[in-house]
Structure formats: C-alpha cells, structure tokens
C-alpha cells in the first residue's frame, strides 16, 4: 500500500503530473486513431460514430489538462484555482462517454442513449459552473480540494454512475461485456479509494489518476475489439474465402436435408462477400406466390422465435422482377423504396441498406432465391461483388441439382425394391384369395345341409304344436267371455250409483254457490258502509308557482281554513311538515317525471294523514298545475280489516267446494268418465289458484297493518334462489320455459328474514313465468356490489334481477307496476303476469329489509325486475316488523 501511495504522489506533483498526462494522451490517441479509421470505413454505422465521438472527447479533455500542466510549468497560471473542479468534471464526463459507448443497453436504443448522455452532461456542466465560481474563495483560505464538500459531491455522483453501469453491463451482456465490466470496476476502485483514503493535503485525485492509467489501455482494447468485430474481410482475402465457401456449397450434395445444408453455407457466403446479411429462400407451396426463408445470417428475432419468415412476391416488386426475368437485381436507392425497408423488416432488421437478389434457377425451374444486404455498414455493392454472388448462386444451383439427382437415384432404387416386394405380396394375396374361395364354397355346402335338416325337424313337430296351440286358444276365449260378463254387471251397477249421486252433488254445489254469493254480498255491503263512514279526504290545486288555485270542501275541513283564505296561499305554507314541503319543492322544480305520483305521510291536528302529490301536464305535455290529494291514514287499516274478514268468509265455501271435488275425483260416490274427470281437475286447479290469491290478499293486509314479524338472520341468497326455482319447476316445465342462473358460486350472507327473502324471489320468478313466451328462458342474476371507498356511510349490497321475455310494459304503466291492481277502479297492467298483489308484496318486503325494487322494460322485448339488499340490516326483528308496517301504509 505504501508503494502505491508513493506512485500516486509521483504522478500528482510536477514533473510527474506531466508524464501522467503524456501517457494517458498516448493511450487516447490510439483510441482516437482506431475509432476514426473504423468510422471512415463504416460512416453510417451508429457504433462507429459513438466510438469516434468518445475518442474525440477523451482527446480534447486530456489535451486541455495537459495544456494547464504545461502553463503551470512555464509559470503562466496557477492550476490550483482552475484544475481541481475542472479535472473532476472531465473525469465524470469521460465516464459518461465510456458508458454511452460500451454499454449494450444504451447502444441498442440510439435516441434514448443520446438523450440520457446529453441530459447528464448538461447537469454536470451546470454543477461544474457553480463549483468553479465558489472554489476560488475556498482556495484563497488554504483549503485542500481533497476532502472538500465539492470533491465529495463529484465522487458520490461518479460512484453512483459506476454502480449503475456495472449492473447494466452484467444484466444486458454482449460479446465484450467482460472487458467493459473490468473497465468500470477499475474506475470504481479508484474512486472508492479516493473517498476512503484521500490525500488530504492535495488538490489532485491521485487514486483516480492511478485508475485512469490502468483503465485507458483497457478502453483502447475495447475499441480494438469493436473494430475487429465490425470490419469485413479485406478484399484481398476474397479468393481464399471464396474457395472455402465453394467447398461448403459442394457439401450440400452429401446432406440429405437440403434446408440444413443451406443454413451451413450462409455464414461462409457472408464472409466471402463481406455482407451484413445473407438469406436463402425456397418457393413456398400455396395459391399465393411466396418465398420461405430457410437460412439467414445473422439470425434475427424472427428466426429465434422458431418462425421462418415468408416474403410475398406481390408485396416486394424487386423480388418479383428478379423471379420474373431470372437475373440478379440490385436495389440502387434502398432508402427511397418502402418495399425494400419492408423486406428488411420482415427479416428482422430495422434499417434498409444496399440489396442484391439472385434467383436460383435450374433449367428454367426456380429452386430458390439468394439475398445479400448491408443494412449495418451501408456499403454499396460493386460489380465484382455482383459477379461473386452470381457465381456462388450458380454453385448452389448445381449442388442442389446434384443432390436432387442423387436423391432421385436413391428413391428409384428404393422404388424398385418396393415393386419387387409388392409383386411377392400380390402373389401371396392371390393364393390366399383362392384358399378363401374354397373355404367359402365348403361353408355354403354345410349351410345348405343344415337348412334341410332343420326343415325336416320342423315338419315333424309342426303338427303336434298346432294342436296344442288351438286347445290353448279355446281355453283363453272361454275365460275372457266369463270375465267380460262379470265386468258388464259391475259397470251396470256403477252407472246406477252415478245416476243416483249426481242429483245430490248438483244440489250441494248449488247450495255452496249460494253461500259463497251471500258471503260476498255481505262483505261488500260491510266494506262499502264502513268506507263511507270513515273515509275523509280533500284536494288542493296549485299553479306553476305553487300558489293555491282550488280547494275542495274536504281539504278545507282537514286544513281548518276557509276557501277564500286558502286561495293564493303558497302550498308549502299550508302544511308545516318538512318532508311534505321538500316533496312539493321537488315537484315544483321538475325534479320528478311528468305524471309521477309522490306519496308522503304526515301528522296534522293529532291525526295521521297521507298526501299524494303529482304535476299535471298542460296542453303542450309540459309541467302544469300541482295537484295534492289528502286523506286520513286510518282508512287503510279499516279497509285492511274488512278485507281480512271478507277473505275468511270466502275461505269457508271454497274449502267446502274443494272437499266435494276431492270426493268426486277419488270416485268415492261413483265412477267418473274421462271428460268429467278433466272438468273436475280444471275446477280444482282454479280453486287452488283462488286460494293462492286469497293468501296473497291476507299477506297484503297483514303487511299494511304491520303484523308480519321478520326475524333477521344470516341467509345464503343462492340457496334461497335455488329453492324458489325448485318450487316453480312444474310451472316452468308446463310453459316450456328454461331458467338460466347468472351468479358466482358463492355470495356473502345477507342479514334478512329467510321466509321474506324467499317470498320476494318466488313472486318475481312467478311473474316472469306467467308473462314469458313459451319456449324461451328466464334469466335470474345476482352479484355483490361494493361501494366506492370515498362513500364511507354507504354499505355493500347484493343486486338481484329477474328478466322475462314478455311483451314489455309501457312507460306510462311502469309506475303502476307495484300498486294493488286487484281493485275494480285500477285495471291490470299490460305485460305483467301477476295481478299486482304479488309484486306489491315483494315491494313491501324489499323495503322492509332496507332495500329498493324497480322495473326496466322494453316494449316487444321483455321486462327486468331488480332489487338490492344491504349486507347488514342494522336492526333487529322488531324494527324490521315496523318497517313492514310502514311500507304497507
């Protein structure tokens, strides 16, 4: 280590520093000379340009440092003020240029490498300008540059670049990556020692100078390796190389695989011509005329990807011309012809260059095509090159023809052997056919004898068998006659019983119909009387600005003001209810669709009331007056109680009718005919349908009265959907409908009442089954909808939809889909399979679970009913029950 320190001190102080500059300058002159010669031969090669720029920059930097050393020796200037920051800057710039010239990752992408180099050099120039302006003040105070903060900045930046260069050189390696890594390691060791053990009393980076003495000869070696790898063989060596190439071409005759032989000769041809690219192709079979490249030097990405490039003759005019006239073609201006660039690109080269195309023709037959190009060196082809290429092409044609004749001769010999073997096999087949014919005749003789023997045996046993058969048939006929006589007597007895019981059944059915009619009349009378006693309501009309223009007598009684006092009053001031006021504001500002009804409950004078608000259209179908209808909330409860009573009154006669029908169907009172049985089965089906409707009415009234308890629990929605589909499987089969499920294999459990959720899905599927066209399918979908992270208060929810193939629902009827459509003053909605009760129940149950249900429909296509349920209800069963009551009201 002491010896190294002494050597470092020798090259950092005069006159040793001048010797250091001279030695390094000689090494850089070698680099510059080789780079200039290489660039002079390959001026269009980007690699040659990089080496030349690097050599010039190295020479200028070293010349500048040597000039400062000479001026110091003659006493013109003091280098301590200029040299320290300048030498660090020049060392950093030389390092950047070396990385730009020798790292494969920067040489592959020329533009990116140049941009990165210029950016780093500009940053280094700016830093040097700032440091050069600050250093004279520190130097005047006697501060040494080694150990100074400026020197630490330069060294840390240099070490960082060297580490990145080492990593890039190891990852992206080429043929000379080992020498490049050694170069950067030498510089890294020198700068590392400069940081670890600097000469604290000096301005010069001694360890860096020592590293430069070892690294610059290595740079010259790298340049020499690049020049050798890129330079073609001299023209004087063409004759020797041509002899070797001809020997390689003659070897094609001895190889059975022609394509493998062609791949072995492209490299010698490239060396002989000094070409960057040599390719040999053969005609490709098919309707489109094309050339398949079977041999390529050097291999490109297309060949490495296990693909053989194919050149369509129609896309490359120069190739088509060569194949048409059978003579060599020369691309005079490849950069101006897009088809030449496309041909090079198909072979895997980015830039076009001079190109020779030589068709390989044997006695007027095209056997292949040879291509020679210089996309890298861009050197033009001479007449001598064309003659050599034509001679090589002729040798290839001769070798291919000799190889083909040899293969034909070999195949002829094999064919003669095969013909001899075929004759022997044909003779053997003829012998076998003769033997088979003899065996066939023998088999026919034996079969004829067997048939004669069987006929003799059958004739002997036929008489005995016929006698036994006739005796058995007579016995069977006697037994059948006796059985028919017994059945006739039994049927006569049953006919008498049916005749006697028919009158009794008709009387009982008439009595049941009378009882049913009487119950209906009584319930209707009670409902009408009770509704007339307890119904109270009113109507208010307001203009477009929300001022009252009409007030009915019922509205005056409910509000407690006269007609004159109400006229002109803002509709929002009539009721002091925030929810009702907000609903009126939305309607007045057109935030709802025209004709849409908004229902809001409110309290007035200690009574629960309900308001129905809507904007009426004017003559131009735009928003007109605002209508408000008010009525007491208690009326709905009274009607629900009357409806429950009416349903129970109807259940008694229906049960009686159902019992009598069951007795008839089991033939307890007599035998039924097939037509009678069918009529009774239809009656029973209608009775069951009426029972289902009555049960729906009971559930509706229970929901309206808030009497449906819902017990929330974790429920698997997929199991509920499957149970509902199984319950309706018979109805789907009857209507020839298929059910398609579009949902994941698992969904998170939802906190809900299982029976209530089952009722929702069952009624939506039942509606789709009733209105869908036979032979189609019903689609039920379910998925998890996760809310955005920005919406913290909104929980995740499950989305469920049921799509049918009915006729669709008109837009003006979609708002009435979930209403109670069984009332006489509200007809059924076209496009629904449900009477309206089931969908009303589904809506109430969905809203009770904190969800929402809606319908989307296209006329002539079908309707899709969808609902969403939050994953967590946030409440217990009691609150869910209250929610059901609120939804019903």
PDB file of N, CA, C and O in Angstrom, residues 122-147:
ATOM      1  N   UNK A 122     -25.361  17.971 -19.386  1.00  0.00           N
ATOM      2  CA  UNK A 122     -25.853  19.313 -19.059  1.00  0.00           C
ATOM      3  C   UNK A 122     -25.907  19.533 -17.555  1.00  0.00           C
ATOM      4  O   UNK A 122     -25.544  20.605 -17.047  1.00  0.00           O
ATOM      5  N   UNK A 123     -26.374  18.514 -16.827  1.00  0.00           N
ATOM      6  CA  UNK A 123     -26.398  18.636 -15.355  1.00  0.00           C
ATOM      7  C   UNK A 123     -24.978  18.794 -14.827  1.00  0.00           C
ATOM      8  O   UNK A 123     -24.709  19.631 -13.936  1.00  0.00           O
ATOM      9  N   UNK A 124     -24.032  17.993 -15.363  1.00  0.00           N
ATOM     10  CA  UNK A 124     -22.641  18.087 -14.893  1.00  0.00           C
ATOM     11  C   UNK A 124     -22.039  19.450 -15.213  1.00  0.00           C
ATOM     12  O   UNK A 124     -21.291  20.027 -14.389  1.00  0.00           O
ATOM     13  N   UNK A 125     -22.330  20.017 -16.388  1.00  0.00           N
ATOM     14  CA  UNK A 125     -21.818  21.343 -16.747  1.00  0.00           C
ATOM     15  C   UNK A 125     -22.351  22.398 -15.786  1.00  0.00           C
ATOM     16  O   UNK A 125     -21.622  23.300 -15.336  1.00  0.00           O
ATOM     17  N   UNK A 126     -23.665  22.291 -15.444  1.00  0.00           N
ATOM     18  CA  UNK A 126     -24.223  23.264 -14.506  1.00  0.00           C
ATOM     19  C   UNK A 126     -23.575  23.172 -13.134  1.00  0.00           C
ATOM     20  O   UNK A 126     -23.269  24.193 -12.497  1.00  0.00           O
ATOM     21  N   UNK A 127     -23.371  21.930 -12.660  1.00  0.00           N
ATOM     22  CA  UNK A 127     -22.729  21.757 -11.351  1.00  0.00           C
ATOM     23  C   UNK A 127     -21.293  22.289 -11.391  1.00  0.00           C
ATOM     24  O   UNK A 127     -20.829  22.952 -10.446  1.00  0.00           O
ATOM     25  N   UNK A 128     -20.575  22.000 -12.489  1.00  0.00           N
ATOM     26  CA  UNK A 128     -19.200  22.492 -12.587  1.00  0.00           C
ATOM     27  C   UNK A 128     -19.156  24.018 -12.601  1.00  0.00           C
ATOM     28  O   UNK A 128     -18.285  24.632 -11.961  1.00  0.00           O
ATOM     29  N   UNK A 129     -20.055  24.665 -13.300  1.00  0.00           N
ATOM     30  CA  UNK A 129     -20.056  26.126 -13.336  1.00  0.00           C
ATOM     31  C   UNK A 129     -20.253  26.708 -11.941  1.00  0.00           C
ATOM     32  O   UNK A 129     -19.592  27.680 -11.548  1.00  0.00           O
ATOM     33  N   UNK A 130     -21.186  26.082 -11.175  1.00  0.00           N
ATOM     34  CA  UNK A 130     -21.418  26.586  -9.813  1.00  0.00           C
ATOM     35  C   UNK A 130     -20.192  26.345  -8.933  1.00  0.00           C
ATOM     36  O   UNK A 130     -19.773  27.226  -8.165  1.00  0.00           O
ATOM     37  N   UNK A 131     -19.591  25.148  -9.022  1.00  0.00           N
ATOM     38  CA  UNK A 131     -18.444  24.827  -8.179  1.00  0.00           C
ATOM     39  C   UNK A 131     -17.234  25.685  -8.574  1.00  0.00           C
ATOM     40  O   UNK A 131     -16.463  26.139  -7.706  1.00  0.00           O
ATOM     41  N   UNK A 132     -17.020  25.931  -9.874  1.00  0.00           N
ATOM     42  CA  UNK A 132     -15.881  26.743 -10.303  1.00  0.00           C
ATOM     43  C   UNK A 132     -16.000  28.176  -9.807  1.00  0.00           C
ATOM     44  O   UNK A 132     -14.986  28.845  -9.551  1.00  0.00           O
ATOM     45  N   UNK A 133     -17.231  28.671  -9.667  1.00  0.00           N
ATOM     46  CA  UNK A 133     -17.410  30.035  -9.156  1.00  0.00           C
ATOM     47  C   UNK A 133     -17.166  30.121  -7.657  1.00  0.00           C
ATOM     48  O   UNK A 133     -16.736  31.163  -7.141  1.00  0.00           O
ATOM     49  N   UNK A 134     -17.434  29.023  -6.908  1.00  0.00           N
ATOM     50  CA  UNK A 134     -17.282  29.048  -5.450  1.00  0.00           C
ATOM     51  C   UNK A 134     -15.881  28.660  -4.993  1.00  0.00           C
ATOM     52  O   UNK A 134     -15.458  29.029  -3.895  1.00  0.00           O
ATOM     53  N   UNK A 135     -15.137  27.897  -5.814  1.00  0.00           N
ATOM     54  CA  UNK A 135     -13.873  27.349  -5.332  1.00  0.00           C
ATOM     55  C   UNK A 135     -12.785  28.396  -5.103  1.00  0.00           C
ATOM     56  O   UNK A 135     -12.007  28.264  -4.146  1.00  0.00           O
ATOM     57  N   UNK A 136     -12.603  29.433  -5.899  1.00  0.00           N
ATOM     58  CA  UNK A 136     -11.501  30.375  -5.636  1.00  0.00           C
ATOM     59  C   UNK A 136     -11.530  30.952  -4.225  1.00  0.00           C
ATOM     60  O   UNK A 136     -10.471  31.190  -3.628  1.00  0.00           O
ATOM     61  N   UNK A 137     -12.713  31.219  -3.689  1.00  0.00           N
ATOM     62  CA  UNK A 137     -12.773  31.768  -2.323  1.00  0.00           C
ATOM     63  C   UNK A 137     -12.249  30.758  -1.319  1.00  0.00           C
ATOM     64  O   UNK A 137     -11.505  31.116  -0.392  1.00  0.00           O
ATOM     65  N   UNK A 138     -12.643  29.471  -1.486  1.00  0.00           N
ATOM     66  CA  UNK A 138     -12.144  28.465  -0.544  1.00  0.00           C
ATOM     67  C   UNK A 138     -10.656  28.228  -0.722  1.00  0.00           C
ATOM     68  O   UNK A 138      -9.917  28.019   0.257  1.00  0.00           O
ATOM     69  N   UNK A 139     -10.151  28.288  -1.943  1.00  0.00           N
ATOM     70  CA  UNK A 139      -8.730  28.052  -2.192  1.00  0.00           C
ATOM     71  C   UNK A 139      -7.891  29.178  -1.608  1.00  0.00           C
ATOM     72  O   UNK A 139      -6.769  28.955  -1.147  1.00  0.00           O
ATOM     73  N   UNK A 140      -8.415  30.402  -1.633  1.00  0.00           N
ATOM     74  CA  UNK A 140      -7.683  31.528  -1.049  1.00  0.00           C
ATOM     75  C   UNK A 140      -7.495  31.354   0.452  1.00  0.00           C
ATOM     76  O   UNK A 140      -6.557  31.908   1.033  1.00  0.00           O
ATOM     77  N   UNK A 141      -8.360  30.578   1.099  1.00  0.00           N
ATOM     78  CA  UNK A 141      -8.237  30.328   2.534  1.00  0.00           C
ATOM     79  C   UNK A 141      -7.334  29.145   2.832  1.00  0.00           C
ATOM     80  O   UNK A 141      -7.196  28.751   3.988  1.00  0.00           O
ATOM     81  N   UNK A 142      -6.720  28.547   1.801  1.00  0.00           N
ATOM     82  CA  UNK A 142      -5.790  27.444   2.002  1.00  0.00           C
ATOM     83  C   UNK A 142      -6.457  26.096   2.200  1.00  0.00           C
ATOM     84  O   UNK A 142      -5.863  25.192   2.786  1.00  0.00           O
ATOM     85  N   UNK A 143      -7.676  25.933   1.726  1.00  0.00           N
ATOM     86  CA  UNK A 143      -8.394  24.671   1.890  1.00  0.00           C
ATOM     87  C   UNK A 143      -7.972  23.723   0.770  1.00  0.00           C
ATOM     88  O   UNK A 143      -7.893  24.115  -0.394  1.00  0.00           O
ATOM     89  N   UNK A 144      -7.704  22.442   1.110  1.00  0.00           N
ATOM     90  CA  UNK A 144      -7.374  21.416   0.108  1.00  0.00           C
ATOM     91  C   UNK A 144      -8.668  20.891  -0.516  1.00  0.00           C
ATOM     92  O   UNK A 144      -9.683  20.716   0.165  1.00  0.00           O
ATOM     93  N   UNK A 145      -8.629  20.613  -1.846  1.00  0.00           N
ATOM     94  CA  UNK A 145      -9.844  20.154  -2.534  1.00  0.00           C
ATOM     95  C   UNK A 145     -10.211  18.736  -2.122  1.00  0.00           C
ATOM     96  O   UNK A 145     -11.394  18.398  -2.047  1.00  0.00           O
ATOM     97  N   UNK A 146      -9.164  17.893  -1.840  1.00  0.00           N
ATOM     98  CA  UNK A 146      -9.462  16.544  -1.359  1.00  0.00           C
ATOM     99  C   UNK A 146     -10.094  16.635   0.020  1.00  0.00           C
ATOM    100  O   UNK A 146      -9.536  17.235   0.945  1.00  0.00           O
ATOM    101  N   UNK A 147     -11.238  16.039   0.204  1.00  0.00           N
ATOM    102  CA  UNK A 147     -11.983  16.124   1.453  1.00  0.00           C
ATOM    103  C   UNK A 147     -12.955  17.269   1.494  1.00  0.00           C
ATOM    104  O   UNK A 147     -13.777  17.350   2.411  1.00  0.00           O
TER     105      UNK A 147
END
